[in-house]
PDB file of N, CA and C in Angstrom:
ATOM      1  N   GLU A  14      -4.109 -37.229  -4.808  1.00 60.00           N
ATOM      2  CA  GLU A  14      -5.127 -38.045  -5.511  1.00 60.00           C
ATOM      3  C   GLU A  14      -5.476 -39.353  -4.825  1.00 60.00           C
ATOM      4  N   LYS A  15      -4.633 -39.713  -3.928  1.00 79.00           N
ATOM      5  CA  LYS A  15      -4.875 -40.959  -3.155  1.00 79.00           C
ATOM      6  C   LYS A  15      -6.068 -40.781  -2.207  1.00 79.00           C
ATOM      7  N   HIS A  16      -6.239 -39.568  -1.618  1.00 86.00           N
ATOM      8  CA  HIS A  16      -7.253 -39.401  -0.571  1.00 86.00           C
ATOM      9  C   HIS A  16      -8.400 -38.476  -1.000  1.00 86.00           C
ATOM     10  N   ALA A  17      -8.110 -37.625  -2.128  1.00 88.00           N
ATOM     11  CA  ALA A  17      -9.217 -36.743  -2.494  1.00 88.00           C
ATOM     12  C   ALA A  17      -9.035 -36.368  -3.959  1.00 88.00           C
ATOM     13  N   GLU A  18     -10.057 -35.887  -4.576  1.00 89.00           N
ATOM     14  CA  GLU A  18      -9.945 -35.452  -5.972  1.00 89.00           C
ATOM     15  C   GLU A  18      -9.331 -34.077  -6.029  1.00 89.00           C
ATOM     16  N   ILE A  19      -8.450 -33.799  -6.934  1.00 82.00           N
ATOM     17  CA  ILE A  19      -7.763 -32.453  -7.163  1.00 82.00           C
ATOM     18  C   ILE A  19      -8.720 -31.686  -8.011  1.00 82.00           C
ATOM     19  N   LEU A  20      -9.088 -30.480  -7.507  1.00 79.00           N
ATOM     20  CA  LEU A  20      -9.908 -29.598  -8.228  1.00 79.00           C
ATOM     21  C   LEU A  20      -9.155 -28.409  -8.753  1.00 79.00           C
ATOM     22  N   SER A  21      -9.599 -27.790  -9.850  1.00 78.00           N
ATOM     23  CA  SER A  21      -8.956 -26.587 -10.369  1.00 78.00           C
ATOM     24  C   SER A  21     -10.063 -25.599 -10.643  1.00 78.00           C
ATOM     25  N   SER A  22      -9.638 -24.289 -10.565  1.00 74.00           N
ATOM     26  CA  SER A  22     -10.613 -23.252 -10.785  1.00 74.00           C
ATOM     27  C   SER A  22      -9.839 -22.022 -11.309  1.00 74.00           C
ATOM     28  N   SER A  23     -10.503 -21.199 -11.997  1.00 79.00           N
ATOM     29  CA  SER A  23      -9.899 -19.962 -12.472  1.00 79.00           C
ATOM     30  C   SER A  23      -9.504 -19.073 -11.328  1.00 79.00           C
ATOM     31  N   LEU A  24      -8.313 -18.417 -11.418  1.00 78.00           N
ATOM     32  CA  LEU A  24      -7.872 -17.488 -10.287  1.00 78.00           C
ATOM     33  C   LEU A  24      -8.868 -16.370 -10.131  1.00 78.00           C
ATOM     34  N   ASP A  25      -9.551 -15.953 -11.176  1.00 82.00           N
ATOM     35  CA  ASP A  25     -10.488 -14.845 -11.103  1.00 82.00           C
ATOM     36  C   ASP A  25     -11.675 -15.303 -10.097  1.00 82.00           C
ATOM     37  N   THR A  26     -12.070 -16.541 -10.237  1.00 76.00           N
ATOM     38  CA  THR A  26     -13.180 -16.978  -9.369  1.00 76.00           C
ATOM     39  C   THR A  26     -12.701 -17.111  -7.930  1.00 76.00           C
ATOM     40  N   ILE A  27     -11.504 -17.555  -7.675  1.00 72.00           N
ATOM     41  CA  ILE A  27     -10.950 -17.688  -6.347  1.00 72.00           C
ATOM     42  C   ILE A  27     -10.780 -16.324  -5.695  1.00 72.00           C
ATOM     43  N   GLU A  28     -10.207 -15.405  -6.492  1.00 75.00           N
ATOM     44  CA  GLU A  28     -10.012 -14.055  -5.961  1.00 75.00           C
ATOM     45  C   GLU A  28     -11.365 -13.363  -5.610  1.00 75.00           C
ATOM     46  N   ALA A  29     -12.407 -13.621  -6.434  1.00 77.00           N
ATOM     47  CA  ALA A  29     -13.720 -13.016  -6.250  1.00 77.00           C
ATOM     48  C   ALA A  29     -14.372 -13.619  -4.949  1.00 77.00           C
ATOM     49  N   CYS A  30     -14.024 -14.792  -4.592  1.00 73.00           N
ATOM     50  CA  CYS A  30     -14.657 -15.395  -3.432  1.00 73.00           C
ATOM     51  C   CYS A  30     -13.789 -15.205  -2.139  1.00 73.00           C
ATOM     52  N   GLY A  31     -12.838 -14.335  -2.135  1.00 67.00           N
ATOM     53  CA  GLY A  31     -12.041 -14.016  -0.952  1.00 67.00           C
ATOM     54  C   GLY A  31     -10.760 -14.842  -0.804  1.00 67.00           C
ATOM     55  N   GLY A  32     -10.333 -15.465  -1.805  1.00 62.00           N
ATOM     56  CA  GLY A  32      -9.045 -16.297  -1.742  1.00 62.00           C
ATOM     57  C   GLY A  32      -7.787 -15.477  -1.757  1.00 62.00           C
ATOM     58  N   GLY A  33      -7.860 -14.221  -2.258  1.00 66.00           N
ATOM     59  CA  GLY A  33      -6.680 -13.421  -2.483  1.00 66.00           C
ATOM     60  C   GLY A  33      -5.981 -13.821  -3.763  1.00 66.00           C
ATOM     61  N   SER A  34      -4.724 -13.470  -3.938  1.00 71.00           N
ATOM     62  CA  SER A  34      -3.989 -13.751  -5.182  1.00 71.00           C
ATOM     63  C   SER A  34      -3.405 -15.071  -5.006  1.00 71.00           C
ATOM     64  N   ALA A  35      -2.878 -15.646  -6.143  1.00 71.00           N
ATOM     65  CA  ALA A  35      -2.168 -16.858  -6.148  1.00 71.00           C
ATOM     66  C   ALA A  35      -1.074 -16.915  -5.137  1.00 71.00           C
ATOM     67  N   ARG A  36      -0.325 -15.811  -5.044  1.00 71.00           N
ATOM     68  CA  ARG A  36       0.803 -15.769  -4.045  1.00 71.00           C
ATOM     69  C   ARG A  36       0.262 -15.847  -2.570  1.00 71.00           C
ATOM     70  N   CYS A  37      -0.821 -15.111  -2.358  1.00 70.00           N
ATOM     71  CA  CYS A  37      -1.325 -15.107  -1.024  1.00 70.00           C
ATOM     72  C   CYS A  37      -1.932 -16.512  -0.641  1.00 70.00           C
ATOM     73  N   MET A  38      -2.515 -17.152  -1.588  1.00 67.00           N
ATOM     74  CA  MET A  38      -3.088 -18.512  -1.401  1.00 67.00           C
ATOM     75  C   MET A  38      -1.942 -19.501  -1.050  1.00 67.00           C
ATOM     76  N   MET A  39      -0.857 -19.358  -1.721  1.00 68.00           N
ATOM     77  CA  MET A  39       0.292 -20.266  -1.467  1.00 68.00           C
ATOM     78  C   MET A  39       0.865 -20.033  -0.084  1.00 68.00           C
ATOM     79  N   ALA A  40       0.806 -18.751   0.411  1.00 71.00           N
ATOM     80  CA  ALA A  40       1.243 -18.384   1.747  1.00 71.00           C
ATOM     81  C   ALA A  40       0.212 -18.513   2.803  1.00 71.00           C
ATOM     82  N   GLU A  41      -1.036 -18.972   2.418  1.00 68.00           N
ATOM     83  CA  GLU A  41      -2.230 -19.016   3.246  1.00 68.00           C
ATOM     84  C   GLU A  41      -2.579 -17.753   3.941  1.00 68.00           C
ATOM     85  N   VAL A  42      -2.487 -16.669   3.176  1.00 65.00           N
ATOM     86  CA  VAL A  42      -2.954 -15.373   3.669  1.00 65.00           C
ATOM     87  C   VAL A  42      -4.305 -15.051   2.922  1.00 65.00           C
ATOM     88  N   PHE A  43      -5.357 -15.005   3.672  1.00 62.00           N
ATOM     89  CA  PHE A  43      -6.744 -14.871   3.143  1.00 62.00           C
ATOM     90  C   PHE A  43      -7.355 -13.563   3.486  1.00 62.00           C
ATOM     91  N   LEU A  44      -8.195 -13.028   2.633  1.00 64.00           N
ATOM     92  CA  LEU A  44      -8.848 -11.879   2.808  1.00 64.00           C
ATOM     93  C   LEU A  44     -10.038 -12.063   3.830  1.00 64.00           C
ATOM     94  N   PRO A  45     -10.383 -11.021   4.633  1.00 71.00           N
ATOM     95  CA  PRO A  45     -11.508 -11.267   5.552  1.00 71.00           C
ATOM     96  C   PRO A  45     -12.806 -11.422   4.789  1.00 71.00           C
ATOM     97  N   ARG A  46     -13.695 -12.210   5.330  1.00 68.00           N
ATOM     98  CA  ARG A  46     -15.052 -12.331   4.697  1.00 68.00           C
ATOM     99  C   ARG A  46     -15.793 -11.086   4.685  1.00 68.00           C
ATOM    100  N   ASN A  47     -16.534 -10.815   3.590  1.00 67.00           N
ATOM    101  CA  ASN A  47     -17.397  -9.582   3.540  1.00 67.00           C
ATOM    102  C   ASN A  47     -18.743  -9.809   4.196  1.00 67.00           C
TER     103      ASN A  47
END
């Protein structure tokens, strides 16, 4: 919060945009772009 605003979003939105699951996001494993 000191350097940027913290954003939140539904996991469904993140998964639909290619972010993968919550576990994959934490491990920084991303799906290839379509």
